[in-house]
């Protein structure tokens, strides 16, 4: 299982901050250039296909196959035009091309969207460092560590971070700078044979041997909503944000409007405008941090219950639930009201409830605790009577009240009834044997890193050495360009020239 750590950090001095900003800008610059180049080749292939569709003659030298994404980046480095790139090691620049290649492969496999351009100025910064370009050593104080990055030829800087948990020095480290703080993130593989003796399939086989009463006792149904973000079948009291947190979120929204008005009156390019922009960005951080903290605390409280062995969630499709309503028109093509304003408020409430983060954190924490998380269809869970099984829309006269029109069953809260129905649906799936482990597509990772058994943490200054072959220069990741694009290997500038030939332009004109 992939385990991660994230620690708050700070720069040791201004030179370390400047070196970090330069290195991260170079890495993101190469990534953006790869995105622009791939877009160019995509437009070139579409232009060729459109020309062939209209049966226009094409010269043989213009018939070029679209190249696959690779990790070549040297043709982007023009130190005469951008001298600051000489302050960044070539391997750090190559990681930008490596990240683009991995993102393109994930997009081709259907695991993610196509790579997009990333803002560099006035945006979050990300820097990925390999093991050869950083070292982690204990600082003078207990629990504090120094992350030193740089080479003998190109000095970098030092980043201080405090480790509140034990960690292992990984093969790669990610350093992220937001508008509010600096973070050091790392991930590595853990050996799970001793900690996780049962697989998901073995847990399902064991649970199928339980009776219905035993499954109800050791299961927990979870209903997620807007008014009550997390409602369980074990406790009528929901998990929700406190009144102070909600009031502070509303206060930050009022501050944001105030700062936006002040920023609109500032001169463009001035330091006051940049200061207001940072203040506007910080107003979004509080909501994000509160939701993240709520998801962590809720998932931890659910998994910490020793009586529960499995959790049942609704299979909510949040992306479909937050879609914009389709426009409506009358016979004269005049726009009609479609409830877009009300739907926008509902979408904002759904996206701010932390459903996805709570589910994500619950899954990995349950796996660490040896527990199971399953999903059921959410249809009619809040309208079904748990006593007689009658499904009727009138059973729920209001958002919170539940009253069965058939048997007269009443409950103080409809979400609590829905959580019980979700649990019963999960118990039914387990007993009928219709629940199978979900097949997950393999992610595109490099070769697993090898490590010694020594860890780092707050307890003492212990180090661990890692080794990885082909992290960003893996030969398997490079496409075979000679067979698929012979003209592409002769020079990328030739493809650019061919695009202008198709358009009737001269290559020198664009240059």
PDB file of C-alpha atoms in Angstrom, residues 100-360:
ATOM      1  CA  UNK A 100       3.933  15.488 -18.772  1.00  0.00           C
ATOM      2  CA  UNK A 101       4.654  12.043 -20.235  1.00  0.00           C
ATOM      3  CA  UNK A 102       3.044  10.315 -17.258  1.00  0.00           C
ATOM      4  CA  UNK A 103       0.018  12.623 -17.410  1.00  0.00           C
ATOM      5  CA  UNK A 104      -0.388  11.908 -21.118  1.00  0.00           C
ATOM      6  CA  UNK A 105      -0.267   8.159 -20.524  1.00  0.00           C
ATOM      7  CA  UNK A 106      -2.879   8.413 -17.794  1.00  0.00           C
ATOM      8  CA  UNK A 107      -5.092  10.441 -20.121  1.00  0.00           C
ATOM      9  CA  UNK A 108      -4.675   7.854 -22.903  1.00  0.00           C
ATOM     10  CA  UNK A 109      -5.649   5.085 -20.470  1.00  0.00           C
ATOM     11  CA  UNK A 110      -8.764   6.985 -19.383  1.00  0.00           C
ATOM     12  CA  UNK A 111      -7.513   7.588 -15.843  1.00  0.00           C
ATOM     13  CA  UNK A 112      -7.355  11.383 -16.062  1.00  0.00           C
ATOM     14  CA  UNK A 113      -8.032  14.351 -18.324  1.00  0.00           C
ATOM     15  CA  UNK A 114      -5.574  15.630 -20.906  1.00  0.00           C
ATOM     16  CA  UNK A 115      -2.626  17.672 -19.598  1.00  0.00           C
ATOM     17  CA  UNK A 116      -3.336  21.396 -19.387  1.00  0.00           C
ATOM     18  CA  UNK A 117      -1.197  24.482 -19.066  1.00  0.00           C
ATOM     19  CA  UNK A 118      -0.258  25.398 -15.509  1.00  0.00           C
ATOM     20  CA  UNK A 119       0.080  28.960 -14.310  1.00  0.00           C
ATOM     21  CA  UNK A 120       3.485  29.927 -12.920  1.00  0.00           C
ATOM     22  CA  UNK A 121       3.120  33.547 -11.827  1.00  0.00           C
ATOM     23  CA  UNK A 122       0.854  34.222  -8.843  1.00  0.00           C
ATOM     24  CA  UNK A 123      -0.066  30.528  -8.549  1.00  0.00           C
ATOM     25  CA  UNK A 124       0.764  27.517  -6.423  1.00  0.00           C
ATOM     26  CA  UNK A 125       4.272  26.215  -6.997  1.00  0.00           C
ATOM     27  CA  UNK A 126       5.209  22.538  -7.162  1.00  0.00           C
ATOM     28  CA  UNK A 127       8.729  21.138  -7.225  1.00  0.00           C
ATOM     29  CA  UNK A 128       9.497  17.429  -7.559  1.00  0.00           C
ATOM     30  CA  UNK A 129      12.988  16.376  -6.440  1.00  0.00           C
ATOM     31  CA  UNK A 130      14.677  13.027  -7.028  1.00  0.00           C
ATOM     32  CA  UNK A 131      16.942  11.341  -4.493  1.00  0.00           C
ATOM     33  CA  UNK A 132      20.125  12.576  -6.169  1.00  0.00           C
ATOM     34  CA  UNK A 133      19.188  16.225  -5.690  1.00  0.00           C
ATOM     35  CA  UNK A 134      18.044  16.353  -2.084  1.00  0.00           C
ATOM     36  CA  UNK A 135      19.010  15.061   1.336  1.00  0.00           C
ATOM     37  CA  UNK A 136      17.169  14.992   4.651  1.00  0.00           C
ATOM     38  CA  UNK A 137      19.129  15.338   7.849  1.00  0.00           C
ATOM     39  CA  UNK A 138      18.083  15.988  11.446  1.00  0.00           C
ATOM     40  CA  UNK A 139      18.252  19.585  12.602  1.00  0.00           C
ATOM     41  CA  UNK A 140      19.384  20.732  16.008  1.00  0.00           C
ATOM     42  CA  UNK A 141      15.980  20.474  17.680  1.00  0.00           C
ATOM     43  CA  UNK A 142      14.083  17.256  18.316  1.00  0.00           C
ATOM     44  CA  UNK A 143      11.579  16.462  15.585  1.00  0.00           C
ATOM     45  CA  UNK A 144      12.961  19.062  13.157  1.00  0.00           C
ATOM     46  CA  UNK A 145      14.676  18.140   9.889  1.00  0.00           C
ATOM     47  CA  UNK A 146      16.490  19.927   7.096  1.00  0.00           C
ATOM     48  CA  UNK A 147      15.709  19.200   3.461  1.00  0.00           C
ATOM     49  CA  UNK A 148      18.710  20.379   1.473  1.00  0.00           C
ATOM     50  CA  UNK A 149      18.394  20.538  -2.303  1.00  0.00           C
ATOM     51  CA  UNK A 150      21.020  21.475  -4.868  1.00  0.00           C
ATOM     52  CA  UNK A 151      24.192  20.198  -6.507  1.00  0.00           C
ATOM     53  CA  UNK A 152      27.896  20.952  -6.225  1.00  0.00           C
ATOM     54  CA  UNK A 153      27.737  23.140  -9.344  1.00  0.00           C
ATOM     55  CA  UNK A 154      24.299  24.687  -8.803  1.00  0.00           C
ATOM     56  CA  UNK A 155      23.601  25.445  -5.128  1.00  0.00           C
ATOM     57  CA  UNK A 156      20.021  25.326  -3.925  1.00  0.00           C
ATOM     58  CA  UNK A 157      18.863  25.944  -0.384  1.00  0.00           C
ATOM     59  CA  UNK A 158      17.557  24.483   2.849  1.00  0.00           C
ATOM     60  CA  UNK A 159      13.961  23.897   3.886  1.00  0.00           C
ATOM     61  CA  UNK A 160      13.094  23.238   7.526  1.00  0.00           C
ATOM     62  CA  UNK A 161      10.150  21.023   8.457  1.00  0.00           C
ATOM     63  CA  UNK A 162       8.861  19.442  11.636  1.00  0.00           C
ATOM     64  CA  UNK A 163       7.931  15.754  11.460  1.00  0.00           C
ATOM     65  CA  UNK A 164       5.021  14.894  13.737  1.00  0.00           C
ATOM     66  CA  UNK A 165       5.100  11.251  12.548  1.00  0.00           C
ATOM     67  CA  UNK A 166       7.733   8.735  11.588  1.00  0.00           C
ATOM     68  CA  UNK A 167       8.667   8.660   7.916  1.00  0.00           C
ATOM     69  CA  UNK A 168      11.079   7.046   5.505  1.00  0.00           C
ATOM     70  CA  UNK A 169      13.224   9.102   3.147  1.00  0.00           C
ATOM     71  CA  UNK A 170      11.621   8.352  -0.236  1.00  0.00           C
ATOM     72  CA  UNK A 171      13.004   8.298  -3.744  1.00  0.00           C
ATOM     73  CA  UNK A 172      11.158  11.520  -4.629  1.00  0.00           C
ATOM     74  CA  UNK A 173       9.949  14.479  -2.579  1.00  0.00           C
ATOM     75  CA  UNK A 174       7.352  17.064  -3.576  1.00  0.00           C
ATOM     76  CA  UNK A 175       7.604  20.597  -2.195  1.00  0.00           C
ATOM     77  CA  UNK A 176       4.467  22.735  -2.585  1.00  0.00           C
ATOM     78  CA  UNK A 177       4.198  26.470  -1.951  1.00  0.00           C
ATOM     79  CA  UNK A 178       0.687  27.877  -1.621  1.00  0.00           C
ATOM     80  CA  UNK A 179      -0.481  31.397  -0.912  1.00  0.00           C
ATOM     81  CA  UNK A 180      -0.401  30.622   2.795  1.00  0.00           C
ATOM     82  CA  UNK A 181       2.154  27.935   3.631  1.00  0.00           C
ATOM     83  CA  UNK A 182       4.907  25.605   2.446  1.00  0.00           C
ATOM     84  CA  UNK A 183       4.550  21.818   2.565  1.00  0.00           C
ATOM     85  CA  UNK A 184       6.885  18.852   2.086  1.00  0.00           C
ATOM     86  CA  UNK A 185       5.121  15.713   0.818  1.00  0.00           C
ATOM     87  CA  UNK A 186       6.472  12.208   0.291  1.00  0.00           C
ATOM     88  CA  UNK A 187       5.088   8.767  -0.466  1.00  0.00           C
ATOM     89  CA  UNK A 188       6.520   5.265  -0.386  1.00  0.00           C
ATOM     90  CA  UNK A 189       5.445   1.646  -0.408  1.00  0.00           C
ATOM     91  CA  UNK A 190       4.858  -0.114   2.898  1.00  0.00           C
ATOM     92  CA  UNK A 191       5.086  -3.837   3.512  1.00  0.00           C
ATOM     93  CA  UNK A 192       1.571  -4.940   4.471  1.00  0.00           C
ATOM     94  CA  UNK A 193       1.816  -8.692   4.993  1.00  0.00           C
ATOM     95  CA  UNK A 194       1.879  -8.385   8.772  1.00  0.00           C
ATOM     96  CA  UNK A 195      -0.438  -5.392   9.125  1.00  0.00           C
ATOM     97  CA  UNK A 196      -3.101  -6.521   6.652  1.00  0.00           C
ATOM     98  CA  UNK A 197      -3.465 -10.312   6.868  1.00  0.00           C
ATOM     99  CA  UNK A 198      -6.816 -10.326   5.015  1.00  0.00           C
ATOM    100  CA  UNK A 199      -7.509  -9.198   1.490  1.00  0.00           C
ATOM    101  CA  UNK A 200     -10.797  -7.641   0.417  1.00  0.00           C
ATOM    102  CA  UNK A 201     -11.947 -10.926  -1.066  1.00  0.00           C
ATOM    103  CA  UNK A 202     -11.147 -12.818   2.138  1.00  0.00           C
ATOM    104  CA  UNK A 203     -13.035 -10.251   4.217  1.00  0.00           C
ATOM    105  CA  UNK A 204     -16.114 -10.676   2.000  1.00  0.00           C
ATOM    106  CA  UNK A 205     -15.950 -14.464   2.346  1.00  0.00           C
ATOM    107  CA  UNK A 206     -15.739 -14.148   6.112  1.00  0.00           C
ATOM    108  CA  UNK A 207     -18.639 -11.707   6.340  1.00  0.00           C
ATOM    109  CA  UNK A 208     -20.858 -13.953   4.195  1.00  0.00           C
ATOM    110  CA  UNK A 209     -20.764 -16.547   6.954  1.00  0.00           C
ATOM    111  CA  UNK A 210     -22.377 -14.142   9.449  1.00  0.00           C
ATOM    112  CA  UNK A 211     -26.090 -14.059  10.107  1.00  0.00           C
ATOM    113  CA  UNK A 212     -28.196 -11.027   9.300  1.00  0.00           C
ATOM    114  CA  UNK A 213     -28.302  -9.916  12.932  1.00  0.00           C
ATOM    115  CA  UNK A 214     -24.523 -10.206  13.250  1.00  0.00           C
ATOM    116  CA  UNK A 215     -23.963  -8.206  10.075  1.00  0.00           C
ATOM    117  CA  UNK A 216     -26.281  -5.446  11.279  1.00  0.00           C
ATOM    118  CA  UNK A 217     -24.410  -5.316  14.578  1.00  0.00           C
ATOM    119  CA  UNK A 218     -20.949  -5.093  12.985  1.00  0.00           C
ATOM    120  CA  UNK A 219     -21.913  -2.824  10.077  1.00  0.00           C
ATOM    121  CA  UNK A 220     -22.436   0.925   9.817  1.00  0.00           C
ATOM    122  CA  UNK A 221     -24.498   2.649   7.135  1.00  0.00           C
ATOM    123  CA  UNK A 222     -23.515   6.199   6.172  1.00  0.00           C
ATOM    124  CA  UNK A 223     -25.826   8.711   4.532  1.00  0.00           C
ATOM    125  CA  UNK A 224     -24.296  11.906   3.115  1.00  0.00           C
ATOM    126  CA  UNK A 225     -26.299  15.075   2.645  1.00  0.00           C
ATOM    127  CA  UNK A 226     -26.116  18.859   2.548  1.00  0.00           C
ATOM    128  CA  UNK A 227     -27.797  19.681   5.861  1.00  0.00           C
ATOM    129  CA  UNK A 228     -26.206  16.701   7.585  1.00  0.00           C
ATOM    130  CA  UNK A 229     -22.899  15.996   5.823  1.00  0.00           C
ATOM    131  CA  UNK A 230     -22.414  12.559   7.460  1.00  0.00           C
ATOM    132  CA  UNK A 231     -25.183  10.626   9.183  1.00  0.00           C
ATOM    133  CA  UNK A 232     -24.538   7.105  10.497  1.00  0.00           C
ATOM    134  CA  UNK A 233     -26.943   4.319  11.375  1.00  0.00           C
ATOM    135  CA  UNK A 234     -25.306   3.813  14.806  1.00  0.00           C
ATOM    136  CA  UNK A 235     -25.830   7.293  16.197  1.00  0.00           C
ATOM    137  CA  UNK A 236     -28.735   9.704  15.569  1.00  0.00           C
ATOM    138  CA  UNK A 237     -26.356  12.639  16.016  1.00  0.00           C
ATOM    139  CA  UNK A 238     -24.678  13.592  12.714  1.00  0.00           C
ATOM    140  CA  UNK A 239     -21.118  14.632  11.931  1.00  0.00           C
ATOM    141  CA  UNK A 240     -21.173  18.268  10.809  1.00  0.00           C
ATOM    142  CA  UNK A 241     -19.245  21.500  10.984  1.00  0.00           C
ATOM    143  CA  UNK A 242     -19.559  23.526  14.163  1.00  0.00           C
ATOM    144  CA  UNK A 243     -21.382  26.848  14.345  1.00  0.00           C
ATOM    145  CA  UNK A 244     -18.102  28.692  14.857  1.00  0.00           C
ATOM    146  CA  UNK A 245     -16.625  27.151  11.725  1.00  0.00           C
ATOM    147  CA  UNK A 246     -19.675  28.048   9.636  1.00  0.00           C
ATOM    148  CA  UNK A 247     -19.625  31.595  10.970  1.00  0.00           C
ATOM    149  CA  UNK A 248     -15.935  31.969  10.175  1.00  0.00           C
ATOM    150  CA  UNK A 249     -16.507  30.668   6.644  1.00  0.00           C
ATOM    151  CA  UNK A 250     -19.227  33.288   6.126  1.00  0.00           C
ATOM    152  CA  UNK A 251     -16.896  35.927   7.561  1.00  0.00           C
ATOM    153  CA  UNK A 252     -14.156  34.934   5.119  1.00  0.00           C
ATOM    154  CA  UNK A 253     -16.637  35.239   2.240  1.00  0.00           C
ATOM    155  CA  UNK A 254     -17.490  38.780   3.330  1.00  0.00           C
ATOM    156  CA  UNK A 255     -13.783  39.613   3.593  1.00  0.00           C
ATOM    157  CA  UNK A 256     -13.238  38.231   0.098  1.00  0.00           C
ATOM    158  CA  UNK A 257     -15.803  40.600  -1.404  1.00  0.00           C
ATOM    159  CA  UNK A 258     -14.189  43.494   0.450  1.00  0.00           C
ATOM    160  CA  UNK A 259     -10.697  42.583  -0.814  1.00  0.00           C
ATOM    161  CA  UNK A 260     -11.974  42.099  -4.368  1.00  0.00           C
ATOM    162  CA  UNK A 261     -13.446  45.601  -4.363  1.00  0.00           C
ATOM    163  CA  UNK A 262     -10.170  47.029  -3.086  1.00  0.00           C
ATOM    164  CA  UNK A 263      -8.185  45.064  -5.676  1.00  0.00           C
ATOM    165  CA  UNK A 264     -10.417  46.427  -8.458  1.00  0.00           C
ATOM    166  CA  UNK A 265      -9.431  49.967  -7.458  1.00  0.00           C
ATOM    167  CA  UNK A 266      -5.699  49.184  -7.406  1.00  0.00           C
ATOM    168  CA  UNK A 267      -3.481  49.913 -10.367  1.00  0.00           C
ATOM    169  CA  UNK A 268      -2.645  46.889 -12.477  1.00  0.00           C
ATOM    170  CA  UNK A 269       0.877  45.657 -11.893  1.00  0.00           C
ATOM    171  CA  UNK A 270       1.273  47.529  -8.608  1.00  0.00           C
ATOM    172  CA  UNK A 271       2.456  45.975  -5.353  1.00  0.00           C
ATOM    173  CA  UNK A 272      -0.809  46.859  -3.627  1.00  0.00           C
ATOM    174  CA  UNK A 273      -2.736  44.874  -6.214  1.00  0.00           C
ATOM    175  CA  UNK A 274      -0.466  41.866  -5.688  1.00  0.00           C
ATOM    176  CA  UNK A 275      -0.974  42.209  -1.933  1.00  0.00           C
ATOM    177  CA  UNK A 276      -4.768  42.262  -2.351  1.00  0.00           C
ATOM    178  CA  UNK A 277      -4.582  39.245  -4.661  1.00  0.00           C
ATOM    179  CA  UNK A 278      -2.768  37.272  -1.968  1.00  0.00           C
ATOM    180  CA  UNK A 279      -5.363  38.295   0.611  1.00  0.00           C
ATOM    181  CA  UNK A 280      -8.169  37.136  -1.695  1.00  0.00           C
ATOM    182  CA  UNK A 281      -6.422  33.799  -2.158  1.00  0.00           C
ATOM    183  CA  UNK A 282      -6.083  33.316   1.609  1.00  0.00           C
ATOM    184  CA  UNK A 283      -9.838  33.663   2.097  1.00  0.00           C
ATOM    185  CA  UNK A 284     -10.330  30.413   0.175  1.00  0.00           C
ATOM    186  CA  UNK A 285      -7.795  28.539   2.308  1.00  0.00           C
ATOM    187  CA  UNK A 286      -9.872  28.524   5.487  1.00  0.00           C
ATOM    188  CA  UNK A 287     -12.835  26.703   3.900  1.00  0.00           C
ATOM    189  CA  UNK A 288     -10.506  24.199   2.269  1.00  0.00           C
ATOM    190  CA  UNK A 289      -8.636  23.534   5.520  1.00  0.00           C
ATOM    191  CA  UNK A 290     -11.846  23.212   7.546  1.00  0.00           C
ATOM    192  CA  UNK A 291     -13.355  20.695   5.110  1.00  0.00           C
ATOM    193  CA  UNK A 292     -10.121  18.717   4.994  1.00  0.00           C
ATOM    194  CA  UNK A 293      -9.915  18.660   8.797  1.00  0.00           C
ATOM    195  CA  UNK A 294     -13.584  17.635   9.035  1.00  0.00           C
ATOM    196  CA  UNK A 295     -13.034  14.739   6.614  1.00  0.00           C
ATOM    197  CA  UNK A 296      -9.986  13.534   8.554  1.00  0.00           C
ATOM    198  CA  UNK A 297     -11.634  13.711  11.970  1.00  0.00           C
ATOM    199  CA  UNK A 298     -14.896  12.126  10.762  1.00  0.00           C
ATOM    200  CA  UNK A 299     -13.173   9.238   9.008  1.00  0.00           C
ATOM    201  CA  UNK A 300     -10.912   8.658  12.021  1.00  0.00           C
ATOM    202  CA  UNK A 301     -13.899   8.593  14.397  1.00  0.00           C
ATOM    203  CA  UNK A 302     -15.738   6.094  12.184  1.00  0.00           C
ATOM    204  CA  UNK A 303     -12.783   3.737  11.799  1.00  0.00           C
ATOM    205  CA  UNK A 304     -11.912   3.900  15.513  1.00  0.00           C
ATOM    206  CA  UNK A 305     -15.132   2.092  16.455  1.00  0.00           C
ATOM    207  CA  UNK A 306     -13.979  -1.444  17.305  1.00  0.00           C
ATOM    208  CA  UNK A 307     -17.487  -2.910  16.916  1.00  0.00           C
ATOM    209  CA  UNK A 308     -17.708  -1.971  13.220  1.00  0.00           C
ATOM    210  CA  UNK A 309     -16.130  -4.268  10.646  1.00  0.00           C
ATOM    211  CA  UNK A 310     -17.549  -2.779   7.442  1.00  0.00           C
ATOM    212  CA  UNK A 311     -19.051   0.479   6.198  1.00  0.00           C
ATOM    213  CA  UNK A 312     -21.777   0.959   3.603  1.00  0.00           C
ATOM    214  CA  UNK A 313     -21.842   4.146   1.511  1.00  0.00           C
ATOM    215  CA  UNK A 314     -24.095   5.433  -1.214  1.00  0.00           C
ATOM    216  CA  UNK A 315     -22.603   5.272  -4.697  1.00  0.00           C
ATOM    217  CA  UNK A 316     -23.045   8.999  -5.292  1.00  0.00           C
ATOM    218  CA  UNK A 317     -22.079  10.395  -8.678  1.00  0.00           C
ATOM    219  CA  UNK A 318     -21.144  13.877  -7.560  1.00  0.00           C
ATOM    220  CA  UNK A 319     -20.087  14.964 -11.045  1.00  0.00           C
ATOM    221  CA  UNK A 320     -23.538  14.256 -12.444  1.00  0.00           C
ATOM    222  CA  UNK A 321     -25.254  15.769  -9.415  1.00  0.00           C
ATOM    223  CA  UNK A 322     -23.458  19.097  -9.847  1.00  0.00           C
ATOM    224  CA  UNK A 323     -24.045  19.562 -13.570  1.00  0.00           C
ATOM    225  CA  UNK A 324     -25.549  22.798 -14.826  1.00  0.00           C
ATOM    226  CA  UNK A 325     -29.200  22.568 -15.917  1.00  0.00           C
ATOM    227  CA  UNK A 326     -29.886  22.517 -19.648  1.00  0.00           C
ATOM    228  CA  UNK A 327     -31.138  25.811 -21.114  1.00  0.00           C
ATOM    229  CA  UNK A 328     -34.796  26.076 -22.085  1.00  0.00           C
ATOM    230  CA  UNK A 329     -36.250  28.061 -24.976  1.00  0.00           C
ATOM    231  CA  UNK A 330     -39.721  28.840 -26.228  1.00  0.00           C
ATOM    232  CA  UNK A 331     -40.929  28.689 -29.831  1.00  0.00           C
ATOM    233  CA  UNK A 332     -39.436  32.117 -30.531  1.00  0.00           C
ATOM    234  CA  UNK A 333     -35.973  31.012 -29.267  1.00  0.00           C
ATOM    235  CA  UNK A 334     -36.374  33.122 -26.145  1.00  0.00           C
ATOM    236  CA  UNK A 335     -34.648  31.812 -23.025  1.00  0.00           C
ATOM    237  CA  UNK A 336     -36.963  30.481 -20.324  1.00  0.00           C
ATOM    238  CA  UNK A 337     -36.241  30.119 -16.586  1.00  0.00           C
ATOM    239  CA  UNK A 338     -34.495  26.820 -15.915  1.00  0.00           C
ATOM    240  CA  UNK A 339     -33.632  27.149 -12.217  1.00  0.00           C
ATOM    241  CA  UNK A 340     -29.920  27.715 -12.868  1.00  0.00           C
ATOM    242  CA  UNK A 341     -29.515  30.115  -9.939  1.00  0.00           C
ATOM    243  CA  UNK A 342     -31.062  27.719  -7.429  1.00  0.00           C
ATOM    244  CA  UNK A 343     -29.085  24.807  -8.888  1.00  0.00           C
ATOM    245  CA  UNK A 344     -25.866  26.813  -8.566  1.00  0.00           C
ATOM    246  CA  UNK A 345     -26.503  27.239  -4.842  1.00  0.00           C
ATOM    247  CA  UNK A 346     -27.167  23.517  -4.455  1.00  0.00           C
ATOM    248  CA  UNK A 347     -24.029  22.657  -6.407  1.00  0.00           C
ATOM    249  CA  UNK A 348     -21.992  24.970  -4.188  1.00  0.00           C
ATOM    250  CA  UNK A 349     -23.398  23.311  -1.062  1.00  0.00           C
ATOM    251  CA  UNK A 350     -22.690  19.799  -2.405  1.00  0.00           C
ATOM    252  CA  UNK A 351     -19.112  20.604  -3.360  1.00  0.00           C
ATOM    253  CA  UNK A 352     -18.502  22.272   0.022  1.00  0.00           C
ATOM    254  CA  UNK A 353     -19.816  19.333   2.072  1.00  0.00           C
ATOM    255  CA  UNK A 354     -16.636  17.256   1.722  1.00  0.00           C
ATOM    256  CA  UNK A 355     -18.365  14.081   0.489  1.00  0.00           C
ATOM    257  CA  UNK A 356     -15.496  13.038  -1.726  1.00  0.00           C
ATOM    258  CA  UNK A 357     -12.739  13.689   0.828  1.00  0.00           C
ATOM    259  CA  UNK A 358     -14.633  11.866   3.569  1.00  0.00           C
ATOM    260  CA  UNK A 359     -15.057   8.826   1.342  1.00  0.00           C
ATOM    261  CA  UNK A 360     -11.432   8.935   0.197  1.00  0.00           C
TER     262      UNK A 360
END
